[in-house]
CSV table of N, CA and C in Angstrom, one decimal:
chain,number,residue,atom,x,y,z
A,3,UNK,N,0.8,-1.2,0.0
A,3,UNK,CA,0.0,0.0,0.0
A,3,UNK,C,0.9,1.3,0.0
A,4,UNK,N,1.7,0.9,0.8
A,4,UNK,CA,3.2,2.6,1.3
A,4,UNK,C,3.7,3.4,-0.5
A,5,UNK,N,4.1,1.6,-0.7
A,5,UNK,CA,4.6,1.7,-2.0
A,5,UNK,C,3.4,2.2,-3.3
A,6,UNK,N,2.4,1.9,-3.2
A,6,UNK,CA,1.7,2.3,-4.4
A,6,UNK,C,1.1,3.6,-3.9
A,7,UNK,N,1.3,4.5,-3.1
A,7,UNK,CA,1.1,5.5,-2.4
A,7,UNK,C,2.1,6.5,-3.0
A,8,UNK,N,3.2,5.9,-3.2
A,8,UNK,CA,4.7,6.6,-3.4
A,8,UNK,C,4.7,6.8,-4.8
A,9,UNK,N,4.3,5.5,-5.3
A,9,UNK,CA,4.2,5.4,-6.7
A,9,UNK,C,3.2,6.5,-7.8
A,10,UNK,N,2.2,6.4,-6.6
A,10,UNK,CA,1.1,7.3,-7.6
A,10,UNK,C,1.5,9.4,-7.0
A,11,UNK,N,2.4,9.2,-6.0
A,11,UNK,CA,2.9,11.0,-5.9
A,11,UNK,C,3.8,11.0,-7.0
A,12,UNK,N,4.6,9.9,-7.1
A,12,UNK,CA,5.5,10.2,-8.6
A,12,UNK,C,4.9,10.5,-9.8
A,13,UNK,N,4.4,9.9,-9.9
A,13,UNK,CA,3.1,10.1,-11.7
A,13,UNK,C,2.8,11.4,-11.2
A,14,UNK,N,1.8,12.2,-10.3
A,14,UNK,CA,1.7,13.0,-10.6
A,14,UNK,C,2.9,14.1,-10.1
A,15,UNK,N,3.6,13.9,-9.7
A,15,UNK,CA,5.1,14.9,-9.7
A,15,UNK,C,5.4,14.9,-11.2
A,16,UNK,N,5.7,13.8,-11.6
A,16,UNK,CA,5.8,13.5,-13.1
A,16,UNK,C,4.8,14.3,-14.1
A,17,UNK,N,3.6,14.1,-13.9
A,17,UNK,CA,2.5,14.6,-15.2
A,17,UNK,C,3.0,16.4,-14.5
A,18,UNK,N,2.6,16.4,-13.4
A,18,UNK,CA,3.0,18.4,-13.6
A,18,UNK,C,4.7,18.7,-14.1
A,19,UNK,N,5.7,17.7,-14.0
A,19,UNK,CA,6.6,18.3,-14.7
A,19,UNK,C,6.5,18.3,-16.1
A,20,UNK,N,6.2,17.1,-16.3
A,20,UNK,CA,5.6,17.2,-17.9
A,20,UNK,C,5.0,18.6,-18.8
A,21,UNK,N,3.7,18.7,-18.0
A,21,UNK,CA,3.0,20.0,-17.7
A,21,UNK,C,3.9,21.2,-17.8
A,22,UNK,N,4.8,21.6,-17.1
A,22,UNK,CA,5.5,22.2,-16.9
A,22,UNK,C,6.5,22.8,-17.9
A,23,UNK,N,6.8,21.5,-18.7
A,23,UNK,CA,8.0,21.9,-19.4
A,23,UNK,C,7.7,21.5,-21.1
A,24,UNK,N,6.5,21.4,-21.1
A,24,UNK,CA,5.2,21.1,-22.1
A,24,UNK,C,6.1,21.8,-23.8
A,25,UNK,N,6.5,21.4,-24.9
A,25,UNK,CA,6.7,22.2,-25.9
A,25,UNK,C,8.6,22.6,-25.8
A,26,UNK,N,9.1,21.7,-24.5
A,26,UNK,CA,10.4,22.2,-25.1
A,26,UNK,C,11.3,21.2,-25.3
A,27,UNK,N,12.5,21.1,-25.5
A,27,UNK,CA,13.4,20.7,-25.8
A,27,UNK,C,13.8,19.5,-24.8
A,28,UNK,N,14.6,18.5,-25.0
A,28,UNK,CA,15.3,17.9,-23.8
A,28,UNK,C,15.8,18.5,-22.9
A,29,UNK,N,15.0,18.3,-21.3
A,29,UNK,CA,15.6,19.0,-20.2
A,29,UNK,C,16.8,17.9,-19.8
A,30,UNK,N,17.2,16.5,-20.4
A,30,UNK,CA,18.0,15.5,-19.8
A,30,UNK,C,19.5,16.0,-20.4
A,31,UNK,N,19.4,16.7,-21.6
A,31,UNK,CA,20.9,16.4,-22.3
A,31,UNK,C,21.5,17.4,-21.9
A,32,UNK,N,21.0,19.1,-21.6
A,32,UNK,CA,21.5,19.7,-21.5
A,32,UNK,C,21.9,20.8,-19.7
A,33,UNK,N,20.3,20.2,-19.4
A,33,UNK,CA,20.6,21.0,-17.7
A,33,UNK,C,20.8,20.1,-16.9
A,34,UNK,N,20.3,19.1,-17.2
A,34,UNK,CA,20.5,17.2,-15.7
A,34,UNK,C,21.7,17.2,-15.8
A,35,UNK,N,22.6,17.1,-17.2
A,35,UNK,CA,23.4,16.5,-17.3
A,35,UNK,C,24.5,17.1,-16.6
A,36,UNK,N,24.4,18.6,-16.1
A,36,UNK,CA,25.3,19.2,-15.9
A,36,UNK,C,25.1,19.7,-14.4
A,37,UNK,N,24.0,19.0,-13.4
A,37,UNK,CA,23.2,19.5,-12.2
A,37,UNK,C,23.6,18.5,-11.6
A,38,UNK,N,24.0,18.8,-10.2
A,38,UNK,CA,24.4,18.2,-9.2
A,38,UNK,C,23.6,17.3,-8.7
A,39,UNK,N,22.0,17.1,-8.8
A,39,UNK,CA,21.2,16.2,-9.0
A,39,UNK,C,21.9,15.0,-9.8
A,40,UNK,N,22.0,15.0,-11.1
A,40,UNK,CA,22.3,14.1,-12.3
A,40,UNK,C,23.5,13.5,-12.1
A,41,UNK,N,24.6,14.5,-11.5
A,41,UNK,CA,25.6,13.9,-11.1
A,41,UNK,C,25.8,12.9,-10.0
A,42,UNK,N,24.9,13.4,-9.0
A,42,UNK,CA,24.3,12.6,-7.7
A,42,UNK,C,23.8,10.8,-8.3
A,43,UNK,N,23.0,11.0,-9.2
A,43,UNK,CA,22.0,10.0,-9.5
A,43,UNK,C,23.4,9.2,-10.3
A,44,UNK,N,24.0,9.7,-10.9
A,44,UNK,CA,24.9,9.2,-11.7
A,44,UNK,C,26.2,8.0,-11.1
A,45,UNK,N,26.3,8.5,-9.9
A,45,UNK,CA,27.3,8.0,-9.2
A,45,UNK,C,26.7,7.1,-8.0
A,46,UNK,N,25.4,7.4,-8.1
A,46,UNK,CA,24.5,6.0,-7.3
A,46,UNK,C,24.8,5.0,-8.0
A,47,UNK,N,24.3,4.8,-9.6
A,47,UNK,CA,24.0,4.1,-10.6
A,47,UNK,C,25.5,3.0,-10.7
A,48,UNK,N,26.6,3.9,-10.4
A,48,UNK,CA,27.8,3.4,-10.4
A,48,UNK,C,28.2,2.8,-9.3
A,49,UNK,N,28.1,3.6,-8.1
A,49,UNK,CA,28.3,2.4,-6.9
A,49,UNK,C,27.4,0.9,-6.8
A,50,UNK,N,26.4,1.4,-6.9
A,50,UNK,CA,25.5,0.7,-6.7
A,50,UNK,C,24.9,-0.7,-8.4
A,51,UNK,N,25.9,-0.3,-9.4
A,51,UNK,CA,25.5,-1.1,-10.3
A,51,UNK,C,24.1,-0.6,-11.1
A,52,UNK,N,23.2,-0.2,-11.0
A,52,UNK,CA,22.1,0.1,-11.4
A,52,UNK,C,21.4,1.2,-10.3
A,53,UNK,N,20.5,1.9,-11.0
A,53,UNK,CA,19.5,2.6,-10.2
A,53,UNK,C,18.2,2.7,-10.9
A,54,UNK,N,17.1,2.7,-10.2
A,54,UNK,CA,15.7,3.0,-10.4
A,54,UNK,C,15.7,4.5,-10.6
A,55,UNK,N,14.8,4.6,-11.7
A,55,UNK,CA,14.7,6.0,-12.4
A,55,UNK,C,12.9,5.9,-13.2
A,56,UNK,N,12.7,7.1,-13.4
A,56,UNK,CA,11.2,7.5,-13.9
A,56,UNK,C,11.8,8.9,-14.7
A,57,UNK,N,11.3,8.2,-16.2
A,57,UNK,CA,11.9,9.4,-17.2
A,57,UNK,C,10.4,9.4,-17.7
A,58,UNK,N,10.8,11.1,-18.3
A,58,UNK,CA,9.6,11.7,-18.7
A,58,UNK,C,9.6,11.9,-20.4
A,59,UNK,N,8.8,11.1,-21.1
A,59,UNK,CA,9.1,11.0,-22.4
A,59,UNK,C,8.4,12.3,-22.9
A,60,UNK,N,9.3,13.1,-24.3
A,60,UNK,CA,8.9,13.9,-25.3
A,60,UNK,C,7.6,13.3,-26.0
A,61,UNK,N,6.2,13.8,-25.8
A,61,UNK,CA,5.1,13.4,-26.7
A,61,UNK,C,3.9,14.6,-26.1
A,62,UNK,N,3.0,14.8,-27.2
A,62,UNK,CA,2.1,15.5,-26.6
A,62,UNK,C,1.3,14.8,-25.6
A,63,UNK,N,0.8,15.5,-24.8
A,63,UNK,CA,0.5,15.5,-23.6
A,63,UNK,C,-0.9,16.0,-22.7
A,64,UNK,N,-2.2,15.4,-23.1
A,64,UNK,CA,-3.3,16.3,-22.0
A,64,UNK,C,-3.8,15.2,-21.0
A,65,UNK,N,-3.8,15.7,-19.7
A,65,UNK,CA,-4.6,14.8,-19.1
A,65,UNK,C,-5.6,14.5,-19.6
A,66,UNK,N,-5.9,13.3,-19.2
A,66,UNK,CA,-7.0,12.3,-20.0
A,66,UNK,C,-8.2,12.9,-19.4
A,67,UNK,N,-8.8,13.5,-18.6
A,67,UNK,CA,-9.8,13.8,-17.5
A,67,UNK,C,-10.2,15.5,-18.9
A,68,UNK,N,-9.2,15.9,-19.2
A,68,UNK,CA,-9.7,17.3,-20.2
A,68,UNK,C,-9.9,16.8,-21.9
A,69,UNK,N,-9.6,15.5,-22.2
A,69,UNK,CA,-9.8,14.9,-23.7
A,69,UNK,C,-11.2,14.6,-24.0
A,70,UNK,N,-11.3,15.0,-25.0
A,70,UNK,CA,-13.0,15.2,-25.5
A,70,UNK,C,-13.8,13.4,-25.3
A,71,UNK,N,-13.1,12.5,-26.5
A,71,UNK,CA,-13.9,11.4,-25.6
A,71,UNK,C,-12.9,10.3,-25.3
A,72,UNK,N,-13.0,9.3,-25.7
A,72,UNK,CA,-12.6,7.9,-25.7
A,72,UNK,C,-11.5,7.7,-27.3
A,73,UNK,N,-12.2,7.9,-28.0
A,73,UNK,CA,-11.3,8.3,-29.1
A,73,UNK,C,-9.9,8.6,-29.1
A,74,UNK,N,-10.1,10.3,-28.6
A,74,UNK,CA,-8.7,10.5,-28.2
A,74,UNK,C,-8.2,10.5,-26.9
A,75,UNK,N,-8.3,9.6,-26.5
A,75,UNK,CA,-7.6,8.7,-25.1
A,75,UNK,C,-7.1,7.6,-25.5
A,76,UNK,N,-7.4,7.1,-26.4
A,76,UNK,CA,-6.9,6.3,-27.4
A,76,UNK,C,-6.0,6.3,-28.1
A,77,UNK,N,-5.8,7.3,-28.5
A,77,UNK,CA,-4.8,8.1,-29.7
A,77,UNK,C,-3.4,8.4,-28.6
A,78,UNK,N,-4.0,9.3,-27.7
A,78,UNK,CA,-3.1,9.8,-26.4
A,78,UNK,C,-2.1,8.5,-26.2
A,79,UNK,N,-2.7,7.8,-25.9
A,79,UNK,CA,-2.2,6.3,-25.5
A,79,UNK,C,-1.0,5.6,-26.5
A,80,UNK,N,-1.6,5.6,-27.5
A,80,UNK,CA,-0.8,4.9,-28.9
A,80,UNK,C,0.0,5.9,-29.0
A,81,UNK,N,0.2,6.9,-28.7
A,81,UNK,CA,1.0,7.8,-29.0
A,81,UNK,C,2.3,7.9,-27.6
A,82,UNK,N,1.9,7.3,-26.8
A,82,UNK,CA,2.6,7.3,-25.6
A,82,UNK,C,3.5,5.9,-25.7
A,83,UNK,N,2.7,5.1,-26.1
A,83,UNK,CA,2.9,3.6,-27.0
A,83,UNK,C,4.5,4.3,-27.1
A,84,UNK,N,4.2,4.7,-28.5
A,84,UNK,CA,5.0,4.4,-29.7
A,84,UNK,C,6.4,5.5,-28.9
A,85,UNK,N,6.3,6.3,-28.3
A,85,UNK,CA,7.6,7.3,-27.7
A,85,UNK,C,8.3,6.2,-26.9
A,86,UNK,N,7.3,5.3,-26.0
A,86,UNK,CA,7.9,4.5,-25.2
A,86,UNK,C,8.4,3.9,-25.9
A,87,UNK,N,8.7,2.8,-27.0
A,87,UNK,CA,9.3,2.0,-27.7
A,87,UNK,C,10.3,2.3,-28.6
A,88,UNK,N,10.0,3.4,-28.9
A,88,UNK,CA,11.3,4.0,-29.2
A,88,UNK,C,12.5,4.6,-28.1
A,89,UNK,N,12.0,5.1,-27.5
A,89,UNK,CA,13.3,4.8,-26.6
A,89,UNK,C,13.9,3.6,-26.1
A,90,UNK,N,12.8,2.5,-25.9
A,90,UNK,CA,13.6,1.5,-25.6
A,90,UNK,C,14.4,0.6,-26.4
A,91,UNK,N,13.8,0.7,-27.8
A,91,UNK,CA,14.6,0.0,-28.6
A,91,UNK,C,15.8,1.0,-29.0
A,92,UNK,N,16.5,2.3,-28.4
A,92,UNK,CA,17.3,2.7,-28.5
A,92,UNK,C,18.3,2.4,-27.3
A,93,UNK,N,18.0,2.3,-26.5
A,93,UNK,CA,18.9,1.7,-25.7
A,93,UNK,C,19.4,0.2,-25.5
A,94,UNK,N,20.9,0.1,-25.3
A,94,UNK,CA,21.2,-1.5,-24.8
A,94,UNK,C,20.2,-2.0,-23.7
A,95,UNK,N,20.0,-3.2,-24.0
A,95,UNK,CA,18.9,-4.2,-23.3
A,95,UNK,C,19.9,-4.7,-22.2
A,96,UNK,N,21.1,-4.8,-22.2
A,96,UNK,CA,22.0,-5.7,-21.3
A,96,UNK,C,21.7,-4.3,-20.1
A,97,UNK,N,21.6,-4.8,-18.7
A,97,UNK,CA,21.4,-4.3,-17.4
A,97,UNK,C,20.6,-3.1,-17.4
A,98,UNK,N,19.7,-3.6,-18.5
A,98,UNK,CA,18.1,-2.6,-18.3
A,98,UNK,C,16.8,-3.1,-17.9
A,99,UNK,N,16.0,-2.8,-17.2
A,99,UNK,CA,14.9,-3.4,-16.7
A,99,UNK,C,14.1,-2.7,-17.1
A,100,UNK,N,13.0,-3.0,-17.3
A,100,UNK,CA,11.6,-2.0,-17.3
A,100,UNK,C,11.0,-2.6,-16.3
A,101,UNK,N,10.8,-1.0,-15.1
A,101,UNK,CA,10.1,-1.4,-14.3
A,101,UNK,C,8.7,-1.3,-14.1
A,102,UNK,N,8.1,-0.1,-14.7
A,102,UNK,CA,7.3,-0.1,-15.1
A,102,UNK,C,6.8,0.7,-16.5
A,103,UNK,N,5.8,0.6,-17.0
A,103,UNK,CA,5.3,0.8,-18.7
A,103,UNK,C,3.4,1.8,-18.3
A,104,UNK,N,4.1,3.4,-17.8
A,104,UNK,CA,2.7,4.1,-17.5
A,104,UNK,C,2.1,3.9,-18.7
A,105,UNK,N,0.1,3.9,-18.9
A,105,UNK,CA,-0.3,3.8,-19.9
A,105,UNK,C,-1.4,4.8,-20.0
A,106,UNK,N,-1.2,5.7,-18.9
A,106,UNK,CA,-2.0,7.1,-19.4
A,106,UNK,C,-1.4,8.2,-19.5
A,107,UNK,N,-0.2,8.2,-19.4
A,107,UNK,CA,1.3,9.3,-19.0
A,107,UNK,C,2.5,9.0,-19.7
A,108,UNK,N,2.8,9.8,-20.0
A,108,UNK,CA,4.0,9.2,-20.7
A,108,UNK,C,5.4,9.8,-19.4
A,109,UNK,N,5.6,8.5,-19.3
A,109,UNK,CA,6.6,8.2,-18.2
A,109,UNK,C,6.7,6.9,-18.4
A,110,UNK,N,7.9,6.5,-17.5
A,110,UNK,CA,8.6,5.2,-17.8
A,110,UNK,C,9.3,4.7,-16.8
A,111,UNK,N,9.1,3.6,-15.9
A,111,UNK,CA,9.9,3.4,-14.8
A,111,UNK,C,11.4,2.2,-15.3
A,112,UNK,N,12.5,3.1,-14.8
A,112,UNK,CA,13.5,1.8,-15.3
A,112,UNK,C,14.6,1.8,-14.5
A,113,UNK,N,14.9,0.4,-14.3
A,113,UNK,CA,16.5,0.2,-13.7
A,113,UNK,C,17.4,0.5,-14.8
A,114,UNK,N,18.7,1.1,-14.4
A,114,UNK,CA,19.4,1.6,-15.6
A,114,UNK,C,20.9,1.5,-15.0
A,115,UNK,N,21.8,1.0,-15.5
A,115,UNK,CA,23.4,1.4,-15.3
A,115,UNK,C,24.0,2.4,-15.6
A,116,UNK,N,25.0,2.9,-15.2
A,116,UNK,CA,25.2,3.8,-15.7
A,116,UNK,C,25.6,4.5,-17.2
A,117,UNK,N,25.9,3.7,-17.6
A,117,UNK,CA,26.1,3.5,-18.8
A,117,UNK,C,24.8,4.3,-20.1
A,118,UNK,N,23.9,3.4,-19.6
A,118,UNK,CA,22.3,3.6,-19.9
A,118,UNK,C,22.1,4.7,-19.9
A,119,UNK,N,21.8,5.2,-17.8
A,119,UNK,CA,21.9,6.6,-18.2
A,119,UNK,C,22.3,8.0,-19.0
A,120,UNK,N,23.5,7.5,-18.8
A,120,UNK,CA,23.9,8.8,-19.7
A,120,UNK,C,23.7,8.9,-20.9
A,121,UNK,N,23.3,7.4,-21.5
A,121,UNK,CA,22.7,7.7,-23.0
A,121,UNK,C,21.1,8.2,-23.0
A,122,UNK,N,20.6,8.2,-21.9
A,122,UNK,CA,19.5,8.7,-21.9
A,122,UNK,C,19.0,10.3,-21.9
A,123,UNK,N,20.4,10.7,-21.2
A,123,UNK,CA,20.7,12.3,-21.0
A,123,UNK,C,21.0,12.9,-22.3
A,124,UNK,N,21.0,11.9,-23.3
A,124,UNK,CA,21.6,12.7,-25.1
A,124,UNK,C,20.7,12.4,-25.5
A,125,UNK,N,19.2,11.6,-25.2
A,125,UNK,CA,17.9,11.5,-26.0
A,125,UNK,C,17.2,12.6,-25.7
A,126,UNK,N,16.7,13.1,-27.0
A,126,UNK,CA,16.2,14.1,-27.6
A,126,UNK,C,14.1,14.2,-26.5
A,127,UNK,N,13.7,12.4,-26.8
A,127,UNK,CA,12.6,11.9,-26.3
A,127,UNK,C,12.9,12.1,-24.9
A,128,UNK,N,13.7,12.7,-24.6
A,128,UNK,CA,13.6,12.2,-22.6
A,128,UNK,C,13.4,13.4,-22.4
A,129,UNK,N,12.3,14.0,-21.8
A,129,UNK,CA,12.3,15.3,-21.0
A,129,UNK,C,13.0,15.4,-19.6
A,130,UNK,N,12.5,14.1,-18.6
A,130,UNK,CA,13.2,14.2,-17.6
A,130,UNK,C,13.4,13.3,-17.4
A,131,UNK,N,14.2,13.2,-16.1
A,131,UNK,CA,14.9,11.9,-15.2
A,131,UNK,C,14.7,12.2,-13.6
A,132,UNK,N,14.3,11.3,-13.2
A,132,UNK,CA,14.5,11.6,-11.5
A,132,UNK,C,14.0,10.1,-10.8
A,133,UNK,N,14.7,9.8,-10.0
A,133,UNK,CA,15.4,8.8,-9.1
A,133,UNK,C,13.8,8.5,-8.5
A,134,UNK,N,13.4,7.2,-8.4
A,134,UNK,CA,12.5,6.5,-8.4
A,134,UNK,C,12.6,6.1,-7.0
């Protein structure tokens, strides 16, 4: 229960940063990469072999609760689909996990090495990253 408590403040930490940074560019390649945050998370990932992460995929974006009907919740979705899959088939599979696969948000829960990460900080699709 603690955990799916935790889980569901992240999604929406997640959907308002989304929200937030709605129309721009990768926030991973150019400000994480260089924030003491990123560096932090980075050097977990390294001691530690892997770390749990929740990245915010590049894709249009309305909460599903303001979309006209079912149609385009549909669309929203397939479209969230298709960002997710592409990032993953961009990255090496060796010491990646999916931990979880959101399917009204585009967000993405994953164990990652460090390695991984920082290829995710040069994807264009990643808006954000933050430690799960």
């Amino acid at each position: 229960m603690a955990r799916e408590i935790c889980l569901w403040r992240l999604v929406v930490a997640g959907v308002l940063a989304l929200a937030a940074t709605a129309g721009s560019r990768s926030l991973a390649g150019s400000v994480a990469a260089q924030s003491s945050a990123w560096q932090t998370l980075a050097a977990k990932a390294r001691d530690q072999r892997a770390v749990r992460i929740v990245v915010g995929l590049q894709t249009p974006f309305v909460p599903e609760g303001r979309l006209a009907g079912a149609g385009d919740r549909a669309q929203q979705r397939a479209e969230i689909g298709v960002a997710r899959s592409s990032l993953l088939r961009r990255l090496p599979p060796s010491r990646l996990r999916t931990v979880k696969r959101f399917q009204t948000v585009p967000l993405l829960a994953l164990e990652v090495d460090e390695l991984r990460l920082g290829r995710l900080a040069s994807m264009p699709e990643v808006t954000t990253v933050a430690e799960d």
